[in-house]
DNA sequence: TTGTAAGCGTTATCAG
DNA sequence: CTGATAACGCTTACAA
């Protein structure tokens, strides 16, 4: 485990500096000198010492990607897209937080330690002010250290959390609430307009790609209502997470607009995760609670599959007896039985954009925040309720 | 972007060496000294400089994970399991090779440059001797540099490729062929017994977790034959990949045992990838080729979903008109329509084991090679052909 | 265009 | 148990 720059230099009959310059390629070197150096590199099978060069250059070619679980398609697709953008020159360090706030912080510190060039944090945030503050602090340190930070799939950090910018450039974006459409339904937590981290352009600001979870959920519930459903169950994701709440918010906005909000509470259950068992158990719980709903919304497609399985096991047909809808439009949702009505979020393109943003290959959106649209996809798992047939 | 060890040392009124010792914790330090140091670290929000310590210690805490595509559940599940094992102390660098040999090599070099502590290479290998040689060379360099290398989901490297061990310890394992059961069917390429990289115990040898693709495929085809199928189509994966070939091998072994090998060739098509479109197009192609098969086997579950979709679009019912089976038993395969008959490979536990092996937390299996079993899972997508009903 | 030399921030070896 | 002090291998002004 040897062969260093010096060895190559010796072999090529040049100085170490020259070899370094040839290898990094950002400095003029005579063609024939470069040739000799390159040959020496080949012959010696020289491979740069990453840590050493990172130390000297005060920068590494690592890009951190925080995900809940890389095996979950929601995160897998985004991570894959990020990876696709950063290509061969940078390396993606993916960290499974399992949705744990502590691990999120731990990994952020680990990435800072590695002097990561950028960090992409994917998926919803935990809505604990304390954690938000700690997170903001970590993120701020990261950006101060020169790392680019991109949030993909969660709302922007509040200024308080991330400790204000240099002042001047930190323009308050145009969005009124945490998420588009949030104002309409009046989720109390969404409170004050503004107060978000602005896009300090290409310099160290945090850039956010928020998902329109609220709007998507609203349209989904509107679809169900227009089909004739009045009692709509909801197997939500884990509580205290932005994704869970925003989707619920959208659902409730749609209900409220039709005066259906009254029993929303009784028709909602929270799962422990965005997984199939949560859907299965949630559906059973909903069925247990007296008058059954005519339709069930799930936290996402995976949960919806669990809901369908539970319903099937109870002898109920989907959508004849009860409609089911998911969220996210995972690749396999079209092949499920029945094909899932859902809300598509362009995870791949969002992840790719996050990757470009992380590399600085794309400019930050105005205000540092962009919203990724969510599109209603109607398939076979939703139909009018019995009464309407 | 400052605060170094020296700063902490100054603040705590000790030497840099002491701070280093407190932080790495592997050296006796007086309790109260440690306390002072720790407080200083807190106050200064000190974060170790990873590259610097990696340089000085000649070791990093990065573990490389090579996958075709992290968005593919086959790889996502394994990567997640690896990640789960390495936990917070090591960081997983996941590299999407897209199945490209060049990128595989490139990433291996990149990981060597980072002085990765270990590398886990997942999924099938490309069966090009030239590439195998290049790959062996890279892997050898890696192990020589002290990195642990684990192959998960592909057959062991040949000794030639990886350039023999120190001799003595490189015992030839007990397996006879590249994969268990391979000998029975007589795939010519599987040729000579032995010749594999032995398990040099805990020291730098390459450890392999091979999947029993051949055995699984054989059992799957036997299942179909026992159902009464005689014309079995096969939408295989990309050619020249071990996974593709081993599964095909198993299929053919089963056919040959019943004298059904004759039109196997005409009933086989190769897709471009292990994806849905390949399944869709492959099924169409199969239908186009004259006498339709009564059952179709797919390269994996994702491909099988594509096959089902194509069949459905052609007005054929699965399994009434034609049976379909997949491979891998992805989480959603049970929820597909119809629920997929498939072969389960315990991807999660295999990945977890690979992770432990990579960390040296688990001893290498005898011979350095272990085979992960594959289990036939019969569900609704396979049934007797018309003639047998 | 190329060489020289001073760091970069830790770890590890030796004394004390 | 603690403190100097060399490495570690590369980058980058600064010279030549």
CSV table of N, CA, C and O in Angstrom, one decimal, chain B residues 41 62 91 138 143 147 246 293 365:
chain,number,residue,atom,x,y,z
B,41,UNK,N,-14.7,20.7,23.6
B,41,UNK,CA,-15.2,20.2,22.3
B,41,UNK,C,-16.7,20.7,22.1
B,41,UNK,O,-17.0,21.3,21.1
B,62,UNK,N,-15.3,4.7,5.4
B,62,UNK,CA,-16.2,4.6,4.3
B,62,UNK,C,-16.3,3.2,3.8
B,62,UNK,O,-15.3,2.5,3.8
B,91,UNK,N,-19.7,5.0,7.0
B,91,UNK,CA,-20.6,5.6,6.1
B,91,UNK,C,-20.6,4.8,4.8
B,91,UNK,O,-19.6,4.3,4.3
B,138,UNK,N,-8.5,-4.9,-9.9
B,138,UNK,CA,-9.0,-3.8,-9.0
B,138,UNK,C,-9.2,-4.3,-7.6
B,138,UNK,O,-8.9,-3.8,-6.6
B,143,UNK,N,-7.9,-5.2,-1.8
B,143,UNK,CA,-7.6,-6.1,-0.6
B,143,UNK,C,-6.2,-5.9,-0.2
B,143,UNK,O,-5.9,-5.9,1.0
B,147,UNK,N,-8.5,-3.3,2.4
B,147,UNK,CA,-9.9,-3.2,2.4
B,147,UNK,C,-10.5,-4.6,2.3
B,147,UNK,O,-9.9,-5.5,1.7
B,246,UNK,N,-27.3,-18.0,-15.0
B,246,UNK,CA,-27.6,-19.0,-14.0
B,246,UNK,C,-29.1,-19.4,-13.9
B,246,UNK,O,-29.5,-20.5,-13.7
B,293,UNK,N,-46.6,-19.9,-25.9
B,293,UNK,CA,-46.3,-20.8,-24.7
B,293,UNK,C,-47.5,-20.8,-23.8
B,293,UNK,O,-48.4,-19.9,-23.9
B,365,UNK,N,-17.1,-17.6,5.6
B,365,UNK,CA,-17.5,-19.0,5.5
B,365,UNK,C,-16.3,-19.8,5.0
B,365,UNK,O,-15.4,-19.3,4.5
